[in-house]
Tab-separated table of C-alpha atoms and ligand atoms in Angstrom:
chain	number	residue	atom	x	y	z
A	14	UNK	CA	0.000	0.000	0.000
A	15	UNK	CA	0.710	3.620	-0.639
A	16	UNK	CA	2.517	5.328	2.893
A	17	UNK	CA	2.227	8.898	1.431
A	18	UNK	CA	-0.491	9.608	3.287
A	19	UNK	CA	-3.104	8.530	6.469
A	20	UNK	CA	-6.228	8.656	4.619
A	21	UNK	CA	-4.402	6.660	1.945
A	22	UNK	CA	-2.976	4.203	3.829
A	23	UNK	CA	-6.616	3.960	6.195
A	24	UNK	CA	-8.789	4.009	2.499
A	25	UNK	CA	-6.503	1.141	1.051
A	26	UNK	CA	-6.550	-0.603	3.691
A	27	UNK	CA	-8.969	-4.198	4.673
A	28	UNK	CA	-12.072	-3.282	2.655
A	29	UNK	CA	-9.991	-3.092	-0.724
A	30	UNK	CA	-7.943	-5.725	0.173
A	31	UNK	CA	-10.586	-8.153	0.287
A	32	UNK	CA	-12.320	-7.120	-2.755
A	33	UNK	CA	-9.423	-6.984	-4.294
A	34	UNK	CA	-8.898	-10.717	-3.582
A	35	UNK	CA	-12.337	-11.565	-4.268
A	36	UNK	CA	-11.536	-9.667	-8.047
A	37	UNK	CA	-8.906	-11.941	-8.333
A	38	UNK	CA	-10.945	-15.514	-7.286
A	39	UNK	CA	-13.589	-14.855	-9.558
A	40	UNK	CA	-11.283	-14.097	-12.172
A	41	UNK	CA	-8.895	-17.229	-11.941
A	42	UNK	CA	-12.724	-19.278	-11.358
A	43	UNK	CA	-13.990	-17.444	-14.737
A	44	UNK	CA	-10.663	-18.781	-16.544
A	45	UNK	CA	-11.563	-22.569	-15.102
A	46	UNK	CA	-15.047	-22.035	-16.246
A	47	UNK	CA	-13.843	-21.788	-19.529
A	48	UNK	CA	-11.575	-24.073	-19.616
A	49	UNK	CA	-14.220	-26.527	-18.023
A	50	UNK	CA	-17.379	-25.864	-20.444
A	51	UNK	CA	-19.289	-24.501	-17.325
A	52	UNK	CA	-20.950	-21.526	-19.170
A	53	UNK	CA	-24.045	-22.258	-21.370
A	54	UNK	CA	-26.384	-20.042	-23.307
A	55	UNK	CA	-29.858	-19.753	-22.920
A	56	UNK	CA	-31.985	-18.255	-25.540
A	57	UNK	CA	-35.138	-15.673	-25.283
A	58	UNK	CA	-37.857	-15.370	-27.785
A	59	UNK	CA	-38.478	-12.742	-29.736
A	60	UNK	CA	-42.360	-12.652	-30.802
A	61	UNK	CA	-43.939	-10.900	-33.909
A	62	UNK	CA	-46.408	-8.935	-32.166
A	63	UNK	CA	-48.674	-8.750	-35.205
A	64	UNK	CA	-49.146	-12.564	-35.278
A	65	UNK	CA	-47.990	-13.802	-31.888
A	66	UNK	CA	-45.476	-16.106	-33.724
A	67	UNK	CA	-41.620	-16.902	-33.137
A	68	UNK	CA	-39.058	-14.622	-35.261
A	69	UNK	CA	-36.063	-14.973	-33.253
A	70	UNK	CA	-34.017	-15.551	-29.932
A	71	UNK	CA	-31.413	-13.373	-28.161
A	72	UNK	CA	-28.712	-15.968	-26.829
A	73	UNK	CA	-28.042	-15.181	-22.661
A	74	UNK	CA	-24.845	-16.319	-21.431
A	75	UNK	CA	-25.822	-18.200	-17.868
A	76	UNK	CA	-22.468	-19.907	-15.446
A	77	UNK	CA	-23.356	-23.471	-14.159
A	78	UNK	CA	-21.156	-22.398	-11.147
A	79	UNK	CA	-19.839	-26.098	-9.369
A	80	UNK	CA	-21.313	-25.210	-5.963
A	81	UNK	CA	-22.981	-21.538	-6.344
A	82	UNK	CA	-25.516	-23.169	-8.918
A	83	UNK	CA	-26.789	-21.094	-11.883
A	84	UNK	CA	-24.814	-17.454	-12.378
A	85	UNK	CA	-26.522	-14.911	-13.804
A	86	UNK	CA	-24.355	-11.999	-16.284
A	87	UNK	CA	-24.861	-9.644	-13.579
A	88	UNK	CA	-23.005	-11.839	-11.411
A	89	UNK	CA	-19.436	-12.357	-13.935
A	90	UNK	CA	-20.258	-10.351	-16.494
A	91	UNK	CA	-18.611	-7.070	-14.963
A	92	UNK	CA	-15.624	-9.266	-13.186
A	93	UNK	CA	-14.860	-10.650	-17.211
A	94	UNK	CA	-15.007	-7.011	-18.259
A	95	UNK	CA	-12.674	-5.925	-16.159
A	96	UNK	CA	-10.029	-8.445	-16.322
A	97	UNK	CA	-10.634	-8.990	-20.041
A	98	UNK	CA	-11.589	-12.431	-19.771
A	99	UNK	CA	-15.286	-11.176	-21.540
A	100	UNK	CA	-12.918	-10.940	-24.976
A	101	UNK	CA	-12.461	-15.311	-24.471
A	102	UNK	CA	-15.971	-15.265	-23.061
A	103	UNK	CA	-17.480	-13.472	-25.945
A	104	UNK	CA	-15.384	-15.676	-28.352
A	105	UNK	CA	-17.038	-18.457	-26.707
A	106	UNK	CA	-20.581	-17.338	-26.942
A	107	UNK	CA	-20.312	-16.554	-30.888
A	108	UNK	CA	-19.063	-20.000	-31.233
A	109	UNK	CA	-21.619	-21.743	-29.033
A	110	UNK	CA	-23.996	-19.751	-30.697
A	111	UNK	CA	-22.940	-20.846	-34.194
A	112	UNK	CA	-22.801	-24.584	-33.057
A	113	UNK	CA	-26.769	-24.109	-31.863
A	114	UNK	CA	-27.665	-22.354	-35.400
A	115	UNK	CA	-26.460	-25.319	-37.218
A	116	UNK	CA	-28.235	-27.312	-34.975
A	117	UNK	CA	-31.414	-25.515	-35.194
A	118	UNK	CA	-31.009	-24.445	-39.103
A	119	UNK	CA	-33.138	-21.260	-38.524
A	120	UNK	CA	-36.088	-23.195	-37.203
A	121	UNK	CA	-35.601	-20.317	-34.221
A	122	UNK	CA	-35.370	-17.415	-36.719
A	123	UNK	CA	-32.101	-15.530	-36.358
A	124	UNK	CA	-29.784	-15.867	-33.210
A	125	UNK	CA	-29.158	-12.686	-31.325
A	126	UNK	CA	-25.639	-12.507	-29.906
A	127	UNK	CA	-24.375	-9.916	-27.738
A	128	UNK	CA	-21.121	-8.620	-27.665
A	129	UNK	CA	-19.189	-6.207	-25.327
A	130	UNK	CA	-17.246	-3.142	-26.052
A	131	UNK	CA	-14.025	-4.421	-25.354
A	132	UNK	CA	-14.850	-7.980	-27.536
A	133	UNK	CA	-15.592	-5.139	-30.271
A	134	UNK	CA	-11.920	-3.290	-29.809
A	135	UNK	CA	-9.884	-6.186	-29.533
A	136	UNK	CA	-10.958	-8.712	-32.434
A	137	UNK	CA	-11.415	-8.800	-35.587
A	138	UNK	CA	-15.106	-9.317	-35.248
A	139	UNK	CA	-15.881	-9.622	-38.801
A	140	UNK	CA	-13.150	-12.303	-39.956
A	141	UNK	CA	-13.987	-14.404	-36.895
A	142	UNK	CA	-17.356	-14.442	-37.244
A	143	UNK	CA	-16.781	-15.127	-40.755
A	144	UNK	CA	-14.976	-17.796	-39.838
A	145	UNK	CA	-17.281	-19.558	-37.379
A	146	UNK	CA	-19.801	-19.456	-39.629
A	147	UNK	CA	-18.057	-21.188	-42.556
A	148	UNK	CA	-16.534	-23.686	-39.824
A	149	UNK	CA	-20.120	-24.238	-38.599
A	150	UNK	CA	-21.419	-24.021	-42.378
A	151	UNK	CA	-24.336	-22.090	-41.532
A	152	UNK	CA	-25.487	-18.576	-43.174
A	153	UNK	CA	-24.526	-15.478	-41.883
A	154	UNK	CA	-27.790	-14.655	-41.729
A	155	UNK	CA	-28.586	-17.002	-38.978
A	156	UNK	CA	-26.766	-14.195	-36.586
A	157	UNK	CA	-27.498	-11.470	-35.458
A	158	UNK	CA	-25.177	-8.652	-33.444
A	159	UNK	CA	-26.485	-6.613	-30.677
A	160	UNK	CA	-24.621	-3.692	-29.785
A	161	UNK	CA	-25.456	-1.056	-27.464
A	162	UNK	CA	-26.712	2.543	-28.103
A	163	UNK	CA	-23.716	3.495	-25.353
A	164	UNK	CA	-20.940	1.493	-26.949
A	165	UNK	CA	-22.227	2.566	-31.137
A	166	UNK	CA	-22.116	6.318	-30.399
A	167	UNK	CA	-19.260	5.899	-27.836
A	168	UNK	CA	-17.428	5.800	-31.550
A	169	UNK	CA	-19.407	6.641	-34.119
A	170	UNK	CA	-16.878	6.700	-37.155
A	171	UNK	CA	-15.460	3.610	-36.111
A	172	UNK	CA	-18.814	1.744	-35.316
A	173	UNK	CA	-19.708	2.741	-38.984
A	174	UNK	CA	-16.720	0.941	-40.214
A	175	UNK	CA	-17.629	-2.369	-37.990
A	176	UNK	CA	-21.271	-2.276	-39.010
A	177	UNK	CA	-20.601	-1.671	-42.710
A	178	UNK	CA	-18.301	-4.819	-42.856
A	179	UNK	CA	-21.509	-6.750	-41.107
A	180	UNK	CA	-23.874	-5.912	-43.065
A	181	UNK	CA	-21.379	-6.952	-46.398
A	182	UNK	CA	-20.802	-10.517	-44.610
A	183	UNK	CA	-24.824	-10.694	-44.319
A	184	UNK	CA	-25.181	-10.215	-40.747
A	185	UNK	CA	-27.713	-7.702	-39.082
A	186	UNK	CA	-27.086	-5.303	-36.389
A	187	UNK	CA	-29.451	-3.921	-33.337
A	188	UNK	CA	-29.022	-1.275	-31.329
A	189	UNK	CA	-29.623	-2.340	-27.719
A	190	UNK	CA	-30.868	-0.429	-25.226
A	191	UNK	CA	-32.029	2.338	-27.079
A	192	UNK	CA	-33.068	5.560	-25.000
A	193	UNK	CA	-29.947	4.657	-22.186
A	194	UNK	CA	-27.338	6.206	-24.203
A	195	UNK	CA	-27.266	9.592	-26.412
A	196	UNK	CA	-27.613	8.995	-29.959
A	197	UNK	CA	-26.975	11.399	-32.691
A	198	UNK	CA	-29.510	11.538	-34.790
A	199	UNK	CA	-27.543	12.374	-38.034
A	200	UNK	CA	-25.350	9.321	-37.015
A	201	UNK	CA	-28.424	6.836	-36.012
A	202	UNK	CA	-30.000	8.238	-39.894
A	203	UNK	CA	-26.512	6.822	-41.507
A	204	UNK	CA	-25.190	3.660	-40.162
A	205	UNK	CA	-26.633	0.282	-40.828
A	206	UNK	CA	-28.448	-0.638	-38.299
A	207	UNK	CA	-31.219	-2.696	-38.880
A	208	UNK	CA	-32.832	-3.597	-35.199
A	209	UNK	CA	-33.718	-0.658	-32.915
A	210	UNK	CA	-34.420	-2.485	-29.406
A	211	UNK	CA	-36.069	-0.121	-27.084
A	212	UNK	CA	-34.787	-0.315	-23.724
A	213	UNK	CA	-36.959	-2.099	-21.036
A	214	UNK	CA	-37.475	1.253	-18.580
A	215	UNK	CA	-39.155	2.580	-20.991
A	216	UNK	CA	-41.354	-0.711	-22.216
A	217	UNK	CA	-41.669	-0.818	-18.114
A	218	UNK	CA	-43.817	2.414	-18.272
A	219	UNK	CA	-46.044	1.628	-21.134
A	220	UNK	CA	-49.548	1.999	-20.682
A	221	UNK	CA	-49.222	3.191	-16.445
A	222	UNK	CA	-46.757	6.265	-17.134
A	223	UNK	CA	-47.875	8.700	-19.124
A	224	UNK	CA	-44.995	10.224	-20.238
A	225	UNK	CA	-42.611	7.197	-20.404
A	226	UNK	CA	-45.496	5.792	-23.079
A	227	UNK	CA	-45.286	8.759	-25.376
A	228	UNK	CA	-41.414	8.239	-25.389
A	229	UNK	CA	-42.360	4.920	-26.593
A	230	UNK	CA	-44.254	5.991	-29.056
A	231	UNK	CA	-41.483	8.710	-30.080
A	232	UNK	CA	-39.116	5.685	-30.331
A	233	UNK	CA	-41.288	3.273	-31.951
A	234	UNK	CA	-41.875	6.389	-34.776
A	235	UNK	CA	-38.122	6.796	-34.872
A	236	UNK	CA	-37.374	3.129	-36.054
A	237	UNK	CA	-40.266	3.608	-38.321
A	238	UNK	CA	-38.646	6.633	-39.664
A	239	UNK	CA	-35.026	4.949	-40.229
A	240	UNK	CA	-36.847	1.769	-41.383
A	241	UNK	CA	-35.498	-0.145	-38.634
A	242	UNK	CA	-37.581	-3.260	-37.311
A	243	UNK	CA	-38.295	-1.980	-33.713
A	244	UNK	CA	-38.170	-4.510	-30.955
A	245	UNK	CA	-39.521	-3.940	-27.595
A	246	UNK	CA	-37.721	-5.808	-24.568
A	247	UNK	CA	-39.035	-6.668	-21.009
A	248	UNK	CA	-42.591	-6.844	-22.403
A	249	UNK	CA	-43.808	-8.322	-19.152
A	250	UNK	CA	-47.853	-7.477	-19.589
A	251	UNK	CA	-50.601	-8.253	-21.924
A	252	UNK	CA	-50.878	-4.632	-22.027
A	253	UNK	CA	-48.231	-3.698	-22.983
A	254	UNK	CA	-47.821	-5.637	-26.023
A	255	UNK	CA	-51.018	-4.440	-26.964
A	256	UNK	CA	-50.015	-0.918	-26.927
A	257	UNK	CA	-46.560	-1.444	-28.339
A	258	UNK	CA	-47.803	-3.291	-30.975
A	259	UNK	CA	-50.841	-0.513	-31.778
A	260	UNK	CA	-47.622	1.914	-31.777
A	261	UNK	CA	-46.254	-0.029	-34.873
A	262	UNK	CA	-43.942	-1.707	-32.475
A	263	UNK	CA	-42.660	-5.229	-34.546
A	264	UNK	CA	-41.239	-7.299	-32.209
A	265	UNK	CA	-41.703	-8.031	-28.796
A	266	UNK	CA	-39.639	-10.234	-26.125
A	267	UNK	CA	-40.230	-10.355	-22.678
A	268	UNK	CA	-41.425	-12.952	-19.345
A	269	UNK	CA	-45.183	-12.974	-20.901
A	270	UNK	CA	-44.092	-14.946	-23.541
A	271	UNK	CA	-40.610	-16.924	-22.286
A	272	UNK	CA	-37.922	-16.243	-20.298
A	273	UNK	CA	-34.163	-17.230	-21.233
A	274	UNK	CA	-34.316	-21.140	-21.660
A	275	UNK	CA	-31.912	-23.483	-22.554
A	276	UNK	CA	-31.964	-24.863	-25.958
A	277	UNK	CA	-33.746	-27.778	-24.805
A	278	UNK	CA	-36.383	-26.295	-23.027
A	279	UNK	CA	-36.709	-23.479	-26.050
A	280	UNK	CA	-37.552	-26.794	-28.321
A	281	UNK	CA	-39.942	-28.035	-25.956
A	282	UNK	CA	-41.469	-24.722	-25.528
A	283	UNK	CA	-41.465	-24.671	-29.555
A	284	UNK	CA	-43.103	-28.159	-29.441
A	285	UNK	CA	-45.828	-26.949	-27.634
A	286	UNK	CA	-47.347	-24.747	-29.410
A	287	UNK	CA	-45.845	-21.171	-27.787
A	288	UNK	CA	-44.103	-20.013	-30.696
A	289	UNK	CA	-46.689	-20.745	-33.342
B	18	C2E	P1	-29.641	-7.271	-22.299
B	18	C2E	O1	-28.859	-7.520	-23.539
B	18	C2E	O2	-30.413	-5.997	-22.224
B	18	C2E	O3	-30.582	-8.548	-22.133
B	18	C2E	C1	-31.903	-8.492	-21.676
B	18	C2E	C2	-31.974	-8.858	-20.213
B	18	C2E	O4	-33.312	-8.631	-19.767
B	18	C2E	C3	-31.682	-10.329	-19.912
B	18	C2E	O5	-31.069	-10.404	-18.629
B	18	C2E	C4	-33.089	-10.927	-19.864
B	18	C2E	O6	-33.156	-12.126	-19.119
B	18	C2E	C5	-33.829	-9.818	-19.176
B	18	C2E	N1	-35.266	-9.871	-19.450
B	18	C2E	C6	-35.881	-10.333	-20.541
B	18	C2E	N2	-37.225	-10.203	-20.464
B	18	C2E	C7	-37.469	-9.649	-19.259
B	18	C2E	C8	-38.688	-9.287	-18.579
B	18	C2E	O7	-39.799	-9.434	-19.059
B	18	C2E	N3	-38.550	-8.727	-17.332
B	18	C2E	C9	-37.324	-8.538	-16.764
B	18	C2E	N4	-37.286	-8.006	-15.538
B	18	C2E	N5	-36.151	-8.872	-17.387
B	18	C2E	C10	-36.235	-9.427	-18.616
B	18	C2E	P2	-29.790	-11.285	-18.362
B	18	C2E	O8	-29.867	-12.579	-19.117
B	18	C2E	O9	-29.590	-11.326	-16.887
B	18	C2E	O10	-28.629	-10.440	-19.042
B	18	C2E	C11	-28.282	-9.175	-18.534
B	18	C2E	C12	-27.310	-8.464	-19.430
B	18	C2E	O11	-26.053	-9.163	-19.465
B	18	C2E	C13	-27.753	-8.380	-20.878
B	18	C2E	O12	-28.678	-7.320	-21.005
B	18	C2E	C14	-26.427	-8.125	-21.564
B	18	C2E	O13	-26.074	-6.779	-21.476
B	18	C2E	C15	-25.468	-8.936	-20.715
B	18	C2E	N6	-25.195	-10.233	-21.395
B	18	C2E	C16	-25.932	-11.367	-21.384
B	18	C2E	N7	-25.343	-12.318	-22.144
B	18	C2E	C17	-24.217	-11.762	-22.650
B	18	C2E	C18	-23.175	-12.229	-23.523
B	18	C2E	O14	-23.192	-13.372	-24.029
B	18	C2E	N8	-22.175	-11.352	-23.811
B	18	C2E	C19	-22.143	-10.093	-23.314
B	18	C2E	N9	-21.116	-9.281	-23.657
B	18	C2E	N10	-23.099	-9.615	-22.513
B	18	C2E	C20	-24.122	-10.440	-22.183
B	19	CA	CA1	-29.154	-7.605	-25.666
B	20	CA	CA1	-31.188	-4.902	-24.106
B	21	CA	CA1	-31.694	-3.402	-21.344
């Protein structure tokens, strides 16, 4: 520890120590976990809200922890961020996503993968994905990238590039958690983007809040506008589907139709009936 100083040596003292330590067993457990196949992905529908039917699943990366049970992202997610593990984690997710679309053969629609910031900076997204999918022999268009509003317009230019090299390979793009970040409007009008997911706060709102509904609506119109398909996540109530989908809202995903399941379950779910 730093001497320079009391408060210094007081503030760095047994409190940062142990979370410090903690930092450091998670992240040696998240390199095991990889190394052991402990992760899996679970998949969420995403429902035409026209016609009620299945159009595609988000993939959600779960961690069958050895004695803590099931993790949740929230739980690893920020730890693999940090240490830079989510750059193997994320390389692990496209691939076990690519292995399931083979699998599947777009009987699930498209496969929604996301991937984090630092996943986006340090690979060569395109050529790996472009690999994976000719090692998997599947379409490109079986994927599908979800990037968030936060991380796009964090670097517009450079985002452009990313996306542009996407969309040549076949692959299409949402913006996640729309409304959270700060988009430029003159950006969000030129780069192809062809998903706008609107954030769940604001799907949380719909139809109780009067003023978080009329955002909705704003957002919904904005898609419209940029001829993006507009997907509405956390759709929890009849209600609200209702509404988004009276909005022009396409696509809706949320615990009123599924929650993350694992590909098995997803097929049984499919199997009976949900996603027709
Ligand atoms: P996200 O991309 O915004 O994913 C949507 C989250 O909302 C998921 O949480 C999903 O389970 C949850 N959700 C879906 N419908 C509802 C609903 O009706 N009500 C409520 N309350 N929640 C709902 P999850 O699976 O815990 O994932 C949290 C976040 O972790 C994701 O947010 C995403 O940012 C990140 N994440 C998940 N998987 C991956 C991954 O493979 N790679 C990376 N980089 N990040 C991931
Ligand atoms: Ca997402
Ligand atoms: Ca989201
Ligand atoms: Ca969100």
């Amino acid at each position: 520890a730093k001497a320079d100083g009391k408060g210094v040596c007081r503030f760095f003292s047994a409190d940062m120590t142990e979370r410090a330590s903690r930092f450091l067993a998670m992240e040696m457990e998240l390199r095991q976990a990889l190394a052991r196949d402990e992760l899996e992905l679970h998949y969420q529908p995403k429902m035409s809200l026209a016609d009620g039917r299945l159009h595609g699943v988000e993939a959600l990366v779960r961690w069958r922890h050895p004695t803590r049970g099931l993790l949740m992202p929230a739980d690893f997610i920020p730890v693999a961020e940090d240490s830079g593990i989510i750059v193997a984690l994320g390389d692990w997710v496209l691939t076990e996503a690519c292995r399931q679309a083979a699998v599947w053969q777009g009987r699930m629609g498209t496969i929604a993968v996301n991937v984090s910031g630092r996943q986006m900076e340090r690979v060569d997204l395109v050529a790996r994905i472009g690999e994976l999918t000719a090692r998997y022999g599947i379409p490109p268009a079986y994927l599908q990238i979800e990037l968030t509003e936060s991380m796009i317009m964090g670097d517009p230019e450079r985002a452009a590039g990313l996306l542009g090299k996407l969309r040549e390979l076949g692959i299409t793009v949402a913006i996640d958690d729309f409304g959270t970040g700060y988009s430029s409007l003159s950006y969000l009008r030129r780069l192809p983007i062809d998903v706008l997911k609107i954030d769940r706060s604001f799907v949380l709102g719909t139809g109780t809040d009067q003023e978080v509904t009329e955002i909705a609506r704003t957002v919904v119109a904005l898609g419209q506008a940029l001829r993006m398909a507009v997907v509405a996540e956390g759709i929890e109530a009849e209600a609200q589907a209702t509404l988004l989908r009276d909005m022009g809202c396409d696509l809706g995903q949320g615990y009123l139709y599924a929650e993350p399941l694992a590909a098995a379950a997803l097929e049984a779910w499919l199997a009976a009936g949900r996603g027709a």
